[in-house]
Amino acid sequence: VQLVESGGDLVPAGGSLRLSCVVSGFSGLHFENYHIGWFRQAPGKEREGVSCLSENHGVTLYSDSVKGRFTITGDKDSNTVYLQMNNLKPEDTGLYTCAISSRFVPRDEGYLDEGTYDFWGQGTQVTVSS
């Protein structure tokens, strides 16, 4: 399984970016059957869950810190999950990584828990200047 992120950049506060996560490696992959999560890690801080898309479970989740500013979507034809990030703030700076899981998640907060996920990408850096 391979996840490849792209789209990170240096932007001023208030700017926008769209991150992409391309998933490959499953035979007959239909990513809508899986949970795809976006996580970020700032220097000196723990990794935090930012957003999750699990289409067949009817789940679209955001952390409180990004709700209303970030939007997660998926493209089944290209097995790509996007994270549209608007009104970026300096505190959004970090390494953004996507991950995939097929585990049963008993509670919604589990979708933003890194322990739920089995495969990870290498990440793409987002830096927001003040």
PDB file of N, CA, C and O in Angstrom, residues 46-114:
ATOM      1  N   GLU A  46       2.862  16.832  19.396  1.00  0.00           N
ATOM      2  CA  GLU A  46       2.382  15.515  18.992  1.00  0.00           C
ATOM      3  C   GLU A  46       1.558  15.624  17.717  1.00  0.00           C
ATOM      4  O   GLU A  46       0.985  16.664  17.401  1.00  0.00           O
ATOM      5  N   ARG A  47       1.505  14.500  17.001  1.00  0.00           N
ATOM      6  CA  ARG A  47       0.683  14.457  15.800  1.00  0.00           C
ATOM      7  C   ARG A  47      -0.788  14.517  16.189  1.00  0.00           C
ATOM      8  O   ARG A  47      -1.198  13.857  17.150  1.00  0.00           O
ATOM      9  N   GLU A  48      -1.565  15.279  15.435  1.00  0.00           N
ATOM     10  CA  GLU A  48      -2.990  15.406  15.729  1.00  0.00           C
ATOM     11  C   GLU A  48      -3.810  15.090  14.485  1.00  0.00           C
ATOM     12  O   GLU A  48      -3.398  15.387  13.357  1.00  0.00           O
ATOM     13  N   GLY A  49      -4.962  14.496  14.711  1.00  0.00           N
ATOM     14  CA  GLY A  49      -5.883  14.242  13.621  1.00  0.00           C
ATOM     15  C   GLY A  49      -6.579  15.519  13.204  1.00  0.00           C
ATOM     16  O   GLY A  49      -7.056  16.272  14.053  1.00  0.00           O
ATOM     17  N   VAL A  50      -6.632  15.736  11.900  1.00  0.00           N
ATOM     18  CA  VAL A  50      -7.220  16.958  11.366  1.00  0.00           C
ATOM     19  C   VAL A  50      -8.573  16.685  10.719  1.00  0.00           C
ATOM     20  O   VAL A  50      -9.527  17.415  10.947  1.00  0.00           O
ATOM     21  N   SER A  51      -8.624  15.626   9.915  1.00  0.00           N
ATOM     22  CA  SER A  51      -9.863  15.348   9.195  1.00  0.00           C
ATOM     23  C   SER A  51      -9.878  13.887   8.763  1.00  0.00           C
ATOM     24  O   SER A  51      -8.831  13.254   8.634  1.00  0.00           O
ATOM     25  N   CYS A  52     -11.089  13.369   8.543  1.00  0.00           N
ATOM     26  CA  CYS A  52     -11.250  11.992   8.091  1.00  0.00           C
ATOM     27  C   CYS A  52     -12.414  11.917   7.112  1.00  0.00           C
ATOM     28  O   CYS A  52     -13.439  12.578   7.299  1.00  0.00           O
ATOM     29  N   LEU A  53     -12.230  11.076   6.094  1.00  0.00           N
ATOM     30  CA  LEU A  53     -13.293  10.771   5.158  1.00  0.00           C
ATOM     31  C   LEU A  53     -13.461   9.267   5.116  1.00  0.00           C
ATOM     32  O   LEU A  53     -12.506   8.530   4.861  1.00  0.00           O
ATOM     33  N   SER A  54     -14.688   8.816   5.368  1.00  0.00           N
ATOM     34  CA  SER A  54     -15.008   7.401   5.261  1.00  0.00           C
ATOM     35  C   SER A  54     -16.366   7.328   4.591  1.00  0.00           C
ATOM     36  O   SER A  54     -17.406   7.323   5.251  1.00  0.00           O
ATOM     37  N   GLU A  55     -16.333   7.284   3.265  1.00  0.00           N
ATOM     38  CA  GLU A  55     -17.565   7.509   2.518  1.00  0.00           C
ATOM     39  C   GLU A  55     -18.620   6.447   2.772  1.00  0.00           C
ATOM     40  O   GLU A  55     -19.793   6.767   2.991  1.00  0.00           O
ATOM     41  N   ASN A  56     -18.225   5.196   2.768  1.00  0.00           N
ATOM     42  CA  ASN A  56     -19.221   4.144   2.938  1.00  0.00           C
ATOM     43  C   ASN A  56     -19.754   4.061   4.354  1.00  0.00           C
ATOM     44  O   ASN A  56     -20.748   3.373   4.591  1.00  0.00           O
ATOM     45  N   HIS A  57     -19.088   4.729   5.281  1.00  0.00           N
ATOM     46  CA  HIS A  57     -19.594   4.812   6.651  1.00  0.00           C
ATOM     47  C   HIS A  57     -20.288   6.147   6.900  1.00  0.00           C
ATOM     48  O   HIS A  57     -20.723   6.418   8.017  1.00  0.00           O
ATOM     49  N   GLY A  58     -20.374   6.975   5.857  1.00  0.00           N
ATOM     50  CA  GLY A  58     -21.041   8.261   6.005  1.00  0.00           C
ATOM     51  C   GLY A  58     -20.343   9.197   6.966  1.00  0.00           C
ATOM     52  O   GLY A  58     -20.989   9.981   7.671  1.00  0.00           O
ATOM     53  N   VAL A  59     -19.013   9.122   6.991  1.00  0.00           N
ATOM     54  CA  VAL A  59     -18.254   9.901   7.962  1.00  0.00           C
ATOM     55  C   VAL A  59     -17.418  10.959   7.260  1.00  0.00           C
ATOM     56  O   VAL A  59     -16.645  10.661   6.347  1.00  0.00           O
ATOM     57  N   THR A  60     -17.598  12.197   7.687  1.00  0.00           N
ATOM     58  CA  THR A  60     -16.713  13.305   7.341  1.00  0.00           C
ATOM     59  C   THR A  60     -16.492  14.071   8.628  1.00  0.00           C
ATOM     60  O   THR A  60     -17.444  14.619   9.194  1.00  0.00           O
ATOM     61  N   LEU A  61     -15.270  14.090   9.109  1.00  0.00           N
ATOM     62  CA  LEU A  61     -14.984  14.679  10.410  1.00  0.00           C
ATOM     63  C   LEU A  61     -13.848  15.690  10.326  1.00  0.00           C
ATOM     64  O   LEU A  61     -12.951  15.554   9.480  1.00  0.00           O
ATOM     65  N   TYR A  62     -13.898  16.655  11.218  1.00  0.00           N
ATOM     66  CA  TYR A  62     -12.847  17.670  11.325  1.00  0.00           C
ATOM     67  C   TYR A  62     -12.534  17.908  12.795  1.00  0.00           C
ATOM     68  O   TYR A  62     -13.428  17.850  13.646  1.00  0.00           O
ATOM     69  N   SER A  63     -11.295  18.227  13.066  1.00  0.00           N
ATOM     70  CA  SER A  63     -10.956  18.652  14.410  1.00  0.00           C
ATOM     71  C   SER A  63     -11.538  20.053  14.632  1.00  0.00           C
ATOM     72  O   SER A  63     -11.803  20.804  13.676  1.00  0.00           O
ATOM     73  N   ASP A  64     -11.741  20.406  15.878  1.00  0.00           N
ATOM     74  CA  ASP A  64     -12.314  21.717  16.186  1.00  0.00           C
ATOM     75  C   ASP A  64     -11.435  22.851  15.668  1.00  0.00           C
ATOM     76  O   ASP A  64     -11.935  23.916  15.304  1.00  0.00           O
ATOM     77  N   SER A  65     -10.143  22.620  15.613  1.00  0.00           N
ATOM     78  CA  SER A  65      -9.217  23.681  15.219  1.00  0.00           C
ATOM     79  C   SER A  65      -9.301  24.033  13.731  1.00  0.00           C
ATOM     80  O   SER A  65      -8.850  25.112  13.330  1.00  0.00           O
ATOM     81  N   VAL A  66      -9.876  23.140  12.911  1.00  0.00           N
ATOM     82  CA  VAL A  66      -9.945  23.411  11.471  1.00  0.00           C
ATOM     83  C   VAL A  66     -11.365  23.465  10.940  1.00  0.00           C
ATOM     84  O   VAL A  66     -11.584  23.800   9.771  1.00  0.00           O
ATOM     85  N   LYS A  67     -12.322  23.135  11.786  1.00  0.00           N
ATOM     86  CA  LYS A  67     -13.716  23.091  11.349  1.00  0.00           C
ATOM     87  C   LYS A  67     -14.134  24.441  10.791  1.00  0.00           C
ATOM     88  O   LYS A  67     -13.869  25.479  11.385  1.00  0.00           O
ATOM     89  N   GLY A  68     -14.780  24.407   9.626  1.00  0.00           N
ATOM     90  CA  GLY A  68     -15.216  25.640   8.987  1.00  0.00           C
ATOM     91  C   GLY A  68     -14.187  26.239   8.049  1.00  0.00           C
ATOM     92  O   GLY A  68     -14.511  27.123   7.262  1.00  0.00           O
ATOM     93  N   ARG A  69     -12.963  25.749   8.116  1.00  0.00           N
ATOM     94  CA  ARG A  69     -11.899  26.266   7.245  1.00  0.00           C
ATOM     95  C   ARG A  69     -11.364  25.199   6.288  1.00  0.00           C
ATOM     96  O   ARG A  69     -10.930  25.534   5.183  1.00  0.00           O
ATOM     97  N   PHE A  70     -11.375  23.947   6.699  1.00  0.00           N
ATOM     98  CA  PHE A  70     -10.847  22.853   5.886  1.00  0.00           C
ATOM     99  C   PHE A  70     -12.016  22.015   5.370  1.00  0.00           C
ATOM    100  O   PHE A  70     -13.036  21.856   6.054  1.00  0.00           O
ATOM    101  N   THR A  71     -11.825  21.456   4.169  1.00  0.00           N
ATOM    102  CA  THR A  71     -12.823  20.570   3.578  1.00  0.00           C
ATOM    103  C   THR A  71     -12.124  19.355   2.989  1.00  0.00           C
ATOM    104  O   THR A  71     -11.167  19.502   2.208  1.00  0.00           O
ATOM    105  N   ILE A  72     -12.607  18.161   3.341  1.00  0.00           N
ATOM    106  CA  ILE A  72     -12.041  16.932   2.810  1.00  0.00           C
ATOM    107  C   ILE A  72     -12.997  16.351   1.779  1.00  0.00           C
ATOM    108  O   ILE A  72     -14.217  16.315   1.983  1.00  0.00           O
ATOM    109  N   THR A  73     -12.441  15.926   0.644  1.00  0.00           N
ATOM    110  CA  THR A  73     -13.238  15.319  -0.410  1.00  0.00           C
ATOM    111  C   THR A  73     -12.451  14.157  -1.019  1.00  0.00           C
ATOM    112  O   THR A  73     -11.238  14.058  -0.831  1.00  0.00           O
ATOM    113  N   GLY A  74     -13.163  13.313  -1.759  1.00  0.00           N
ATOM    114  CA  GLY A  74     -12.510  12.180  -2.397  1.00  0.00           C
ATOM    115  C   GLY A  74     -12.896  12.052  -3.851  1.00  0.00           C
ATOM    116  O   GLY A  74     -14.010  12.418  -4.232  1.00  0.00           O
ATOM    117  N   ASP A  75     -11.973  11.538  -4.649  1.00  0.00           N
ATOM    118  CA  ASP A  75     -12.215  11.276  -6.070  1.00  0.00           C
ATOM    119  C   ASP A  75     -12.011   9.786  -6.286  1.00  0.00           C
ATOM    120  O   ASP A  75     -10.872   9.297  -6.283  1.00  0.00           O
ATOM    121  N   LYS A  76     -13.116   9.056  -6.493  1.00  0.00           N
ATOM    122  CA  LYS A  76     -13.027   7.607  -6.623  1.00  0.00           C
ATOM    123  C   LYS A  76     -12.251   7.194  -7.875  1.00  0.00           C
ATOM    124  O   LYS A  76     -11.557   6.185  -7.890  1.00  0.00           O
ATOM    125  N   ASP A  77     -12.368   7.955  -8.933  1.00  0.00           N
ATOM    126  CA  ASP A  77     -11.734   7.572 -10.193  1.00  0.00           C
ATOM    127  C   ASP A  77     -10.210   7.576 -10.098  1.00  0.00           C
ATOM    128  O   ASP A  77      -9.539   6.776 -10.754  1.00  0.00           O
ATOM    129  N   SER A  78      -9.671   8.473  -9.294  1.00  0.00           N
ATOM    130  CA  SER A  78      -8.221   8.582  -9.183  1.00  0.00           C
ATOM    131  C   SER A  78      -7.699   8.106  -7.827  1.00  0.00           C
ATOM    132  O   SER A  78      -6.499   8.203  -7.547  1.00  0.00           O
ATOM    133  N   ASN A  79      -8.591   7.592  -6.983  1.00  0.00           N
ATOM    134  CA  ASN A  79      -8.201   7.160  -5.625  1.00  0.00           C
ATOM    135  C   ASN A  79      -7.419   8.249  -4.898  1.00  0.00           C
ATOM    136  O   ASN A  79      -6.374   7.994  -4.287  1.00  0.00           O
ATOM    137  N   THR A  80      -7.952   9.449  -4.987  1.00  0.00           N
ATOM    138  CA  THR A  80      -7.284  10.602  -4.380  1.00  0.00           C
ATOM    139  C   THR A  80      -8.207  11.261  -3.372  1.00  0.00           C
ATOM    140  O   THR A  80      -9.403  11.443  -3.637  1.00  0.00           O
ATOM    141  N   VAL A  81      -7.658  11.612  -2.230  1.00  0.00           N
ATOM    142  CA  VAL A  81      -8.389  12.373  -1.226  1.00  0.00           C
ATOM    143  C   VAL A  81      -7.735  13.742  -1.120  1.00  0.00           C
ATOM    144  O   VAL A  81      -6.504  13.843  -1.051  1.00  0.00           O
ATOM    145  N   TYR A  82      -8.563  14.772  -1.115  1.00  0.00           N
ATOM    146  CA  TYR A  82      -8.076  16.142  -1.071  1.00  0.00           C
ATOM    147  C   TYR A  82      -8.407  16.775   0.277  1.00  0.00           C
ATOM    148  O   TYR A  82      -9.431  16.453   0.899  1.00  0.00           O
ATOM    149  N   LEU A  83      -7.554  17.693   0.674  1.00  0.00           N
ATOM    150  CA  LEU A  83      -7.836  18.522   1.848  1.00  0.00           C
ATOM    151  C   LEU A  83      -7.690  19.971   1.421  1.00  0.00           C
ATOM    152  O   LEU A  83      -6.566  20.453   1.205  1.00  0.00           O
ATOM    153  N   GLN A  84      -8.831  20.629   1.242  1.00  0.00           N
ATOM    154  CA  GLN A  84      -8.836  22.048   0.896  1.00  0.00           C
ATOM    155  C   GLN A  84      -8.722  22.850   2.185  1.00  0.00           C
ATOM    156  O   GLN A  84      -9.561  22.692   3.080  1.00  0.00           O
ATOM    157  N   MET A  85      -7.721  23.680   2.258  1.00  0.00           N
ATOM    158  CA  MET A  85      -7.460  24.440   3.473  1.00  0.00           C
ATOM    159  C   MET A  85      -7.550  25.930   3.153  1.00  0.00           C
ATOM    160  O   MET A  85      -6.763  26.444   2.356  1.00  0.00           O
ATOM    161  N   ASN A  86      -8.509  26.586   3.763  1.00  0.00           N
ATOM    162  CA  ASN A  86      -8.729  28.018   3.551  1.00  0.00           C
ATOM    163  C   ASN A  86      -8.456  28.789   4.833  1.00  0.00           C
ATOM    164  O   ASN A  86      -8.462  28.225   5.926  1.00  0.00           O
ATOM    165  N   ASN A  87      -8.267  30.095   4.671  1.00  0.00           N
ATOM    166  CA  ASN A  87      -8.028  30.981   5.822  1.00  0.00           C
ATOM    167  C   ASN A  87      -6.962  30.389   6.754  1.00  0.00           C
ATOM    168  O   ASN A  87      -7.173  30.256   7.966  1.00  0.00           O
ATOM    169  N   LEU A  88      -5.837  30.038   6.163  1.00  0.00           N
ATOM    170  CA  LEU A  88      -4.784  29.398   6.936  1.00  0.00           C
ATOM    171  C   LEU A  88      -4.196  30.330   7.980  1.00  0.00           C
ATOM    172  O   LEU A  88      -4.100  31.549   7.776  1.00  0.00           O
ATOM    173  N   LYS A  89      -3.832  29.720   9.097  1.00  0.00           N
ATOM    174  CA  LYS A  89      -3.256  30.453  10.218  1.00  0.00           C
ATOM    175  C   LYS A  89      -1.849  29.923  10.504  1.00  0.00           C
ATOM    176  O   LYS A  89      -1.545  28.764  10.172  1.00  0.00           O
ATOM    177  N   PRO A  90      -1.010  30.716  11.132  1.00  0.00           N
ATOM    178  CA  PRO A  90       0.342  30.219  11.455  1.00  0.00           C
ATOM    179  C   PRO A  90       0.314  28.919  12.254  1.00  0.00           C
ATOM    180  O   PRO A  90       1.202  28.071  12.083  1.00  0.00           O
ATOM    181  N   GLU A  91      -0.688  28.742  13.091  1.00  0.00           N
ATOM    182  CA  GLU A  91      -0.767  27.519  13.895  1.00  0.00           C
ATOM    183  C   GLU A  91      -1.158  26.295  13.065  1.00  0.00           C
ATOM    184  O   GLU A  91      -1.156  25.174  13.580  1.00  0.00           O
ATOM    185  N   ASP A  92      -1.463  26.484  11.784  1.00  0.00           N
ATOM    186  CA  ASP A  92      -1.704  25.352  10.892  1.00  0.00           C
ATOM    187  C   ASP A  92      -0.405  24.783  10.338  1.00  0.00           C
ATOM    188  O   ASP A  92      -0.408  23.752   9.655  1.00  0.00           O
ATOM    189  N   THR A  93       0.688  25.426  10.609  1.00  0.00           N
ATOM    190  CA  THR A  93       1.989  24.957  10.126  1.00  0.00           C
ATOM    191  C   THR A  93       2.307  23.570  10.656  1.00  0.00           C
ATOM    192  O   THR A  93       2.078  23.276  11.830  1.00  0.00           O
ATOM    193  N   GLY A  94       2.818  22.716   9.766  1.00  0.00           N
ATOM    194  CA  GLY A  94       3.189  21.374  10.178  1.00  0.00           C
ATOM    195  C   GLY A  94       3.386  20.445   8.998  1.00  0.00           C
ATOM    196  O   GLY A  94       3.151  20.832   7.847  1.00  0.00           O
ATOM    197  N   LEU A  95       3.800  19.224   9.314  1.00  0.00           N
ATOM    198  CA  LEU A  95       3.906  18.173   8.306  1.00  0.00           C
ATOM    199  C   LEU A  95       2.562  17.462   8.238  1.00  0.00           C
ATOM    200  O   LEU A  95       2.129  16.869   9.227  1.00  0.00           O
ATOM    201  N   TYR A  96       1.926  17.523   7.091  1.00  0.00           N
ATOM    202  CA  TYR A  96       0.612  16.929   6.897  1.00  0.00           C
ATOM    203  C   TYR A  96       0.775  15.562   6.238  1.00  0.00           C
ATOM    204  O   TYR A  96       1.405  15.442   5.176  1.00  0.00           O
ATOM    205  N   THR A  97       0.185  14.560   6.871  1.00  0.00           N
ATOM    206  CA  THR A  97       0.322  13.177   6.427  1.00  0.00           C
ATOM    207  C   THR A  97      -1.061  12.543   6.300  1.00  0.00           C
ATOM    208  O   THR A  97      -1.923  12.787   7.143  1.00  0.00           O
ATOM    209  N   CYS A  98      -1.233  11.735   5.260  1.00  0.00           N
ATOM    210  CA  CYS A  98      -2.482  11.001   5.153  1.00  0.00           C
ATOM    211  C   CYS A  98      -2.250   9.540   5.527  1.00  0.00           C
ATOM    212  O   CYS A  98      -1.122   9.034   5.448  1.00  0.00           O
ATOM    213  N   ALA A  99      -3.329   8.887   5.925  1.00  0.00           N
ATOM    214  CA  ALA A  99      -3.241   7.512   6.379  1.00  0.00           C
ATOM    215  C   ALA A  99      -4.532   6.786   6.031  1.00  0.00           C
ATOM    216  O   ALA A  99      -5.578   7.425   5.831  1.00  0.00           O
ATOM    217  N   ILE A 100      -4.466   5.448   5.986  1.00  0.00           N
ATOM    218  CA  ILE A 100      -5.626   4.655   5.591  1.00  0.00           C
ATOM    219  C   ILE A 100      -5.853   3.521   6.580  1.00  0.00           C
ATOM    220  O   ILE A 100      -4.896   2.974   7.157  1.00  0.00           O
ATOM    221  N   SER A 101      -7.121   3.179   6.763  1.00  0.00           N
ATOM    222  CA  SER A 101      -7.473   2.104   7.677  1.00  0.00           C
ATOM    223  C   SER A 101      -8.767   1.452   7.223  1.00  0.00           C
ATOM    224  O   SER A 101      -9.627   2.117   6.631  1.00  0.00           O
ATOM    225  N   SER A 102      -8.892   0.165   7.565  1.00  0.00           N
ATOM    226  CA  SER A 102     -10.159  -0.528   7.338  1.00  0.00           C
ATOM    227  C   SER A 102     -10.726  -1.048   8.652  1.00  0.00           C
ATOM    228  O   SER A 102     -11.683  -1.820   8.652  1.00  0.00           O
ATOM    229  N   ARG A 103     -10.160  -0.620   9.769  1.00  0.00           N
ATOM    230  CA  ARG A 103     -10.592  -1.123  11.063  1.00  0.00           C
ATOM    231  C   ARG A 103     -11.979  -0.631  11.435  1.00  0.00           C
ATOM    232  O   ARG A 103     -12.410   0.449  11.035  1.00  0.00           O
ATOM    233  N   PHE A 104     -12.616  -1.410  12.284  1.00  0.00           N
ATOM    234  CA  PHE A 104     -13.872  -0.975  12.876  1.00  0.00           C
ATOM    235  C   PHE A 104     -13.580   0.146  13.870  1.00  0.00           C
ATOM    236  O   PHE A 104     -12.665   0.039  14.695  1.00  0.00           O
ATOM    237  N   VAL A 105     -14.346   1.214  13.779  1.00  0.00           N
ATOM    238  CA  VAL A 105     -14.166   2.373  14.663  1.00  0.00           C
ATOM    239  C   VAL A 105     -15.444   2.531  15.475  1.00  0.00           C
ATOM    240  O   VAL A 105     -16.483   2.926  14.934  1.00  0.00           O
ATOM    241  N   PRO A 106     -15.417   2.231  16.770  1.00  0.00           N
ATOM    242  CA  PRO A 106     -16.650   2.228  17.563  1.00  0.00           C
ATOM    243  C   PRO A 106     -17.192   3.616  17.892  1.00  0.00           C
ATOM    244  O   PRO A 106     -18.390   3.766  18.095  1.00  0.00           O
ATOM    245  N   ARG A 107     -16.312   4.608  17.934  1.00  0.00           N
ATOM    246  CA  ARG A 107     -16.751   5.968  18.276  1.00  0.00           C
ATOM    247  C   ARG A 107     -16.139   6.963  17.295  1.00  0.00           C
ATOM    248  O   ARG A 107     -15.040   6.746  16.783  1.00  0.00           O
ATOM    249  N   ASP A 108     -16.832   8.045  17.069  1.00  0.00           N
ATOM    250  CA  ASP A 108     -16.393   9.017  16.060  1.00  0.00           C
ATOM    251  C   ASP A 108     -14.973   9.526  16.336  1.00  0.00           C
ATOM    252  O   ASP A 108     -14.201   9.750  15.404  1.00  0.00           O
ATOM    253  N   GLU A 109     -14.639   9.726  17.597  1.00  0.00           N
ATOM    254  CA  GLU A 109     -13.311  10.279  17.880  1.00  0.00           C
ATOM    255  C   GLU A 109     -12.194   9.346  17.424  1.00  0.00           C
ATOM    256  O   GLU A 109     -11.059   9.781  17.221  1.00  0.00           O
ATOM    257  N   GLY A 110     -12.526   8.082  17.226  1.00  0.00           N
ATOM    258  CA  GLY A 110     -11.525   7.132  16.748  1.00  0.00           C
ATOM    259  C   GLY A 110     -11.050   7.408  15.339  1.00  0.00           C
ATOM    260  O   GLY A 110      -9.942   7.016  14.959  1.00  0.00           O
ATOM    261  N   TYR A 111     -11.885   8.078  14.547  1.00  0.00           N
ATOM    262  CA  TYR A 111     -11.484   8.377  13.174  1.00  0.00           C
ATOM    263  C   TYR A 111     -10.334   9.378  13.113  1.00  0.00           C
ATOM    264  O   TYR A 111      -9.634   9.456  12.111  1.00  0.00           O
ATOM    265  N   LEU A 112     -10.144  10.152  14.171  1.00  0.00           N
ATOM    266  CA  LEU A 112      -9.043  11.118  14.213  1.00  0.00           C
ATOM    267  C   LEU A 112      -7.937  10.661  15.160  1.00  0.00           C
ATOM    268  O   LEU A 112      -7.083  11.466  15.546  1.00  0.00           O
ATOM    269  N   ASP A 113      -7.942   9.394  15.492  1.00  0.00           N
ATOM    270  CA  ASP A 113      -6.933   8.807  16.373  1.00  0.00           C
ATOM    271  C   ASP A 113      -5.908   8.083  15.499  1.00  0.00           C
ATOM    272  O   ASP A 113      -6.261   7.180  14.738  1.00  0.00           O
ATOM    273  N   GLU A 114      -4.645   8.437  15.615  1.00  0.00           N
ATOM    274  CA  GLU A 114      -3.629   7.836  14.746  1.00  0.00           C
ATOM    275  C   GLU A 114      -3.520   6.334  14.963  1.00  0.00           C
ATOM    276  O   GLU A 114      -3.101   5.600  14.050  1.00  0.00           O
TER     277      GLU A 114
END
